[in-house]
Coordinates of C-alpha atoms in Angstrom, one line a residue:
Chain A
G17 CA 168.8 39.1 82.7
A18 CA 167.2 42.3 80.9
V19 CA 167.7 42.3 77.0
V20 CA 166.3 45.5 77.1
S21 CA 167.9 48.8 79.0
Q22 CA 165.6 52.0 79.3
H23 CA 166.8 55.2 81.0
P24 CA 165.8 57.0 83.0
S25 CA 163.5 54.9 85.2
R26 CA 161.9 58.2 86.5
V27 CA 161.7 61.7 85.3
I28 CA 160.1 64.8 86.7
C29 CA 160.1 68.3 84.8
K30 CA 158.1 71.4 84.3
S31 CA 155.8 72.0 81.6
G32 CA 156.6 73.1 78.5
T33 CA 160.2 71.4 79.2
S34 CA 161.8 68.1 76.8
V35 CA 162.5 64.7 78.5
K36 CA 164.6 62.3 76.1
I37 CA 164.1 58.5 77.2
E38 CA 166.3 56.2 75.8
C39 CA 166.4 52.9 74.9
R40 CA 168.9 49.9 74.0
S41 CA 168.8 46.7 73.2
L42 CA 171.6 44.3 74.6
D43 CA 173.2 41.6 73.0
F44 CA 171.5 42.0 69.9
Q45 CA 170.7 44.2 67.2
A46 CA 167.2 45.6 67.1
T47 CA 166.2 47.3 63.4
T48 CA 163.1 47.7 65.2
M49 CA 161.7 48.7 68.6
F50 CA 158.3 49.6 70.0
W51 CA 157.3 52.7 72.2
Y52 CA 154.5 52.0 74.5
R53 CA 152.8 54.5 76.7
Q54 CA 150.6 52.7 79.8
F55 CA 147.6 55.0 81.8
P56 CA 147.2 53.1 85.0
K57 CA 144.7 49.9 85.0
K58 CA 144.6 50.4 81.2
S59 CA 146.6 48.4 78.3
L60 CA 149.7 49.3 76.9
M61 CA 149.0 51.5 73.6
L62 CA 151.2 51.4 71.0
M63 CA 152.5 54.5 70.3
A64 CA 154.9 54.6 67.5
T65 CA 157.3 52.0 65.4
S66 CA 161.0 53.1 65.5
N67 CA 163.0 51.9 62.5
E68 CA 166.8 52.3 62.2
G69 CA 167.9 54.1 59.5
S70 CA 164.4 55.6 58.6
K71 CA 161.4 57.7 59.8
A72 CA 159.6 56.0 62.6
T73 CA 155.7 55.0 61.9
Y74 CA 153.3 56.5 64.5
E75 CA 149.7 55.4 65.5
Q76 CA 146.9 56.8 65.2
G77 CA 146.2 59.6 67.2
V78 CA 149.9 59.9 68.2
E79 CA 151.2 63.5 67.4
K80 CA 154.6 62.9 65.6
D81 CA 155.9 66.4 66.9
K82 CA 155.1 66.2 70.3
F83 CA 157.0 62.5 70.4
L84 CA 160.3 62.4 68.4
I85 CA 161.8 59.2 68.0
N86 CA 165.1 59.0 66.9
H87 CA 166.7 55.4 65.8
A88 CA 170.6 56.1 65.4
S89 CA 171.8 52.6 65.8
L90 CA 171.1 49.3 66.0
T91 CA 171.1 49.1 70.0
L92 CA 169.7 52.6 70.6
S93 CA 166.1 53.7 70.2
T94 CA 165.2 57.2 71.9
L95 CA 161.9 59.2 72.1
T96 CA 161.6 62.8 73.3
V97 CA 158.8 64.3 74.6
T98 CA 159.0 67.9 73.4
S99 CA 157.2 70.7 75.3
A100 CA 156.1 68.5 77.8
H101 CA 152.5 69.3 80.0
P102 CA 150.9 67.3 82.3
E103 CA 148.9 65.3 80.2
D104 CA 151.5 64.0 78.7
S105 CA 152.5 62.0 82.5
S106 CA 152.5 58.7 81.8
F107 CA 154.5 55.4 81.9
Y108 CA 156.9 54.9 78.9
I109 CA 158.1 51.7 77.8
C110 CA 160.1 50.5 74.8
S111 CA 160.3 47.0 73.2
A112 CA 162.4 44.8 71.0
R113 CA 162.8 41.6 69.3
D114 CA 165.6 39.7 69.4
P115 CA 166.2 38.3 65.4
R116 CA 168.2 35.7 66.3
G117 CA 164.8 34.3 67.8
G118 CA 163.2 34.0 64.5
E119 CA 159.8 35.6 63.7
N120 CA 157.6 34.4 66.5
S121 CA 160.7 35.7 69.0
P122 CA 158.8 37.9 72.3
L123 CA 158.7 41.2 72.3
H124 CA 161.8 42.0 75.3
F125 CA 160.5 44.8 77.4
G126 CA 162.8 48.1 79.2
N127 CA 161.8 48.9 82.9
G128 CA 159.8 51.5 82.1
T129 CA 159.9 55.9 82.7
R130 CA 157.8 57.3 84.4
L131 CA 157.3 61.0 83.7
T132 CA 156.2 63.4 85.8
V133 CA 155.6 67.0 84.1
T134 CA 154.6 69.2 87.0
Chain B
E2 CA 140.3 45.3 65.1
D3 CA 142.0 42.9 67.1
Q4 CA 141.1 42.4 70.1
V5 CA 141.9 41.3 73.8
T6 CA 139.7 41.2 77.0
Q7 CA 141.0 39.9 79.9
S8 CA 138.8 39.1 83.4
P9 CA 138.7 38.8 86.2
E10 CA 140.6 42.6 86.5
A11 CA 141.8 41.6 89.9
L12 CA 142.2 38.0 91.6
R13 CA 142.7 37.8 95.3
L14 CA 143.9 34.4 96.4
Q15 CA 144.9 32.9 99.6
E16 CA 148.6 30.6 99.2
G17 CA 148.1 27.6 97.6
E18 CA 144.5 28.0 96.3
S19 CA 144.6 27.8 92.7
S20 CA 142.7 29.5 90.1
S21 CA 143.1 30.5 86.4
L22 CA 142.8 33.9 84.8
N23 CA 141.1 34.7 81.4
C24 CA 142.0 36.0 78.1
S25 CA 139.7 36.5 75.4
Y26 CA 140.9 37.4 72.1
T27 CA 139.4 37.9 68.4
V28 CA 142.3 38.7 65.7
S29 CA 142.6 38.4 62.3
G30 CA 144.6 35.7 62.0
L31 CA 146.9 34.8 65.0
R32 CA 150.3 34.3 64.7
G33 CA 150.8 34.1 68.6
L34 CA 149.4 35.0 71.9
F35 CA 151.9 35.8 74.6
W36 CA 151.2 36.2 78.3
Y37 CA 153.5 38.6 80.2
R38 CA 154.1 39.2 83.7
Q39 CA 154.0 42.8 85.1
D40 CA 155.2 44.2 88.7
P41 CA 154.7 47.9 89.7
G42 CA 156.5 49.8 88.4
K43 CA 158.1 47.8 86.0
G44 CA 158.2 46.8 82.2
P45 CA 156.2 43.5 81.3
E46 CA 158.2 40.4 81.4
F47 CA 157.8 37.4 79.1
L48 CA 156.0 34.3 80.4
F49 CA 154.8 32.4 77.2
T50 CA 153.9 32.0 73.4
L51 CA 151.4 30.2 72.4
Y52 CA 150.5 29.8 68.6
S53 CA 148.1 27.4 67.6
A54 CA 144.9 25.8 70.1
G55 CA 145.3 22.9 71.7
E56 CA 148.9 24.0 72.7
E57 CA 149.8 24.3 76.9
K58 CA 152.9 25.7 78.2
E59 CA 154.1 25.2 81.5
K60 CA 156.5 27.4 83.7
E61 CA 157.1 26.5 87.6
R62 CA 153.3 26.9 88.8
L63 CA 152.3 28.4 85.9
K64 CA 150.2 26.8 82.8
A65 CA 148.9 28.6 79.7
T66 CA 146.6 27.3 77.3
L67 CA 145.1 28.4 73.9
T68 CA 141.6 27.6 72.2
K69 CA 140.9 29.2 68.9
K70 CA 138.7 31.8 70.9
E71 CA 140.4 32.5 74.3
S72 CA 143.7 31.5 76.8
F73 CA 144.0 30.7 80.3
L74 CA 146.8 31.0 82.5
H75 CA 146.3 28.2 85.3
I76 CA 148.3 29.4 88.4
T77 CA 148.9 26.2 90.8
A78 CA 149.6 26.1 94.5
P79 CA 150.5 30.1 94.4
K80 CA 153.0 32.0 96.3
P81 CA 152.8 35.3 97.3
E82 CA 155.6 36.1 95.2
D83 CA 153.6 35.2 91.9
S84 CA 151.4 38.3 92.8
A85 CA 151.8 40.4 89.5
T86 CA 149.8 42.3 86.8
Y87 CA 149.5 39.3 84.1
L88 CA 148.6 40.6 80.5
C89 CA 147.7 38.6 77.7
A90 CA 148.3 40.1 74.0
V91 CA 147.7 38.6 70.5
A92 CA 149.8 39.3 67.1
P93 CA 148.3 38.8 63.7
F94 CA 150.3 37.2 61.0
G95 CA 152.2 39.6 58.9
N96 CA 152.2 42.4 61.7
E97 CA 154.6 42.3 64.5
K98 CA 152.3 45.2 67.0
L99 CA 151.1 43.3 70.0
T100 CA 147.3 44.0 71.0
F101 CA 147.2 44.0 75.1
G102 CA 144.6 43.2 77.4
T103 CA 144.1 45.5 80.8
G104 CA 145.2 42.8 82.8
T105 CA 144.8 40.7 86.1
R106 CA 145.9 41.9 89.3
L107 CA 146.5 39.0 91.1
T108 CA 147.6 39.3 94.6
I109 CA 148.6 36.4 96.9
I110 CA 147.9 36.5 100.0
P111 CA 150.2 34.1 103.0

């Protein structure tokens, strides 16, 4: 069964509005979660690392004011796309590692959120 | 900089026709190489982790192998339900971040 739950699976919003995406770890606590973005026929690109209780770490070229990340608890991270524009339309996927599997435990991914900005 | 290149980009096979997918990589000290399966509109589903050259892992019709430069995902007698995009990723020592390839889109024709 799924170990990482992501919601919503699809969202359509108007340009200029903000959208929040939730990522939950099921059955385990995750001090770190990862947010990826995927374009058609492209590889998954890491956007940021979400850290429970502290600021997120953003990859080079990712606007922290555009993509707000909050990791308020050990099972929940949220990504808010602020003032969305059509170029933000994409497939956003979160992931987390079950710490009980040790340092080599694989990343488990949510089912993604398809964002369409009109 | 870590790099992952997957080939072919797309592969169409008849049901039962075995083949292999390739993942070439460069990484500053390999902690692990990961294979994932991704269905359309879904997140990647974990398949295998390989840690050192010579290692092999199997799951149903899939077998993953690893050398110092590349990994292969062998698929034996595939079925239509094996159709998906297969992603390869590497992680270096001391870093939780994964670098992904662009995937191989596999289609199995009944």
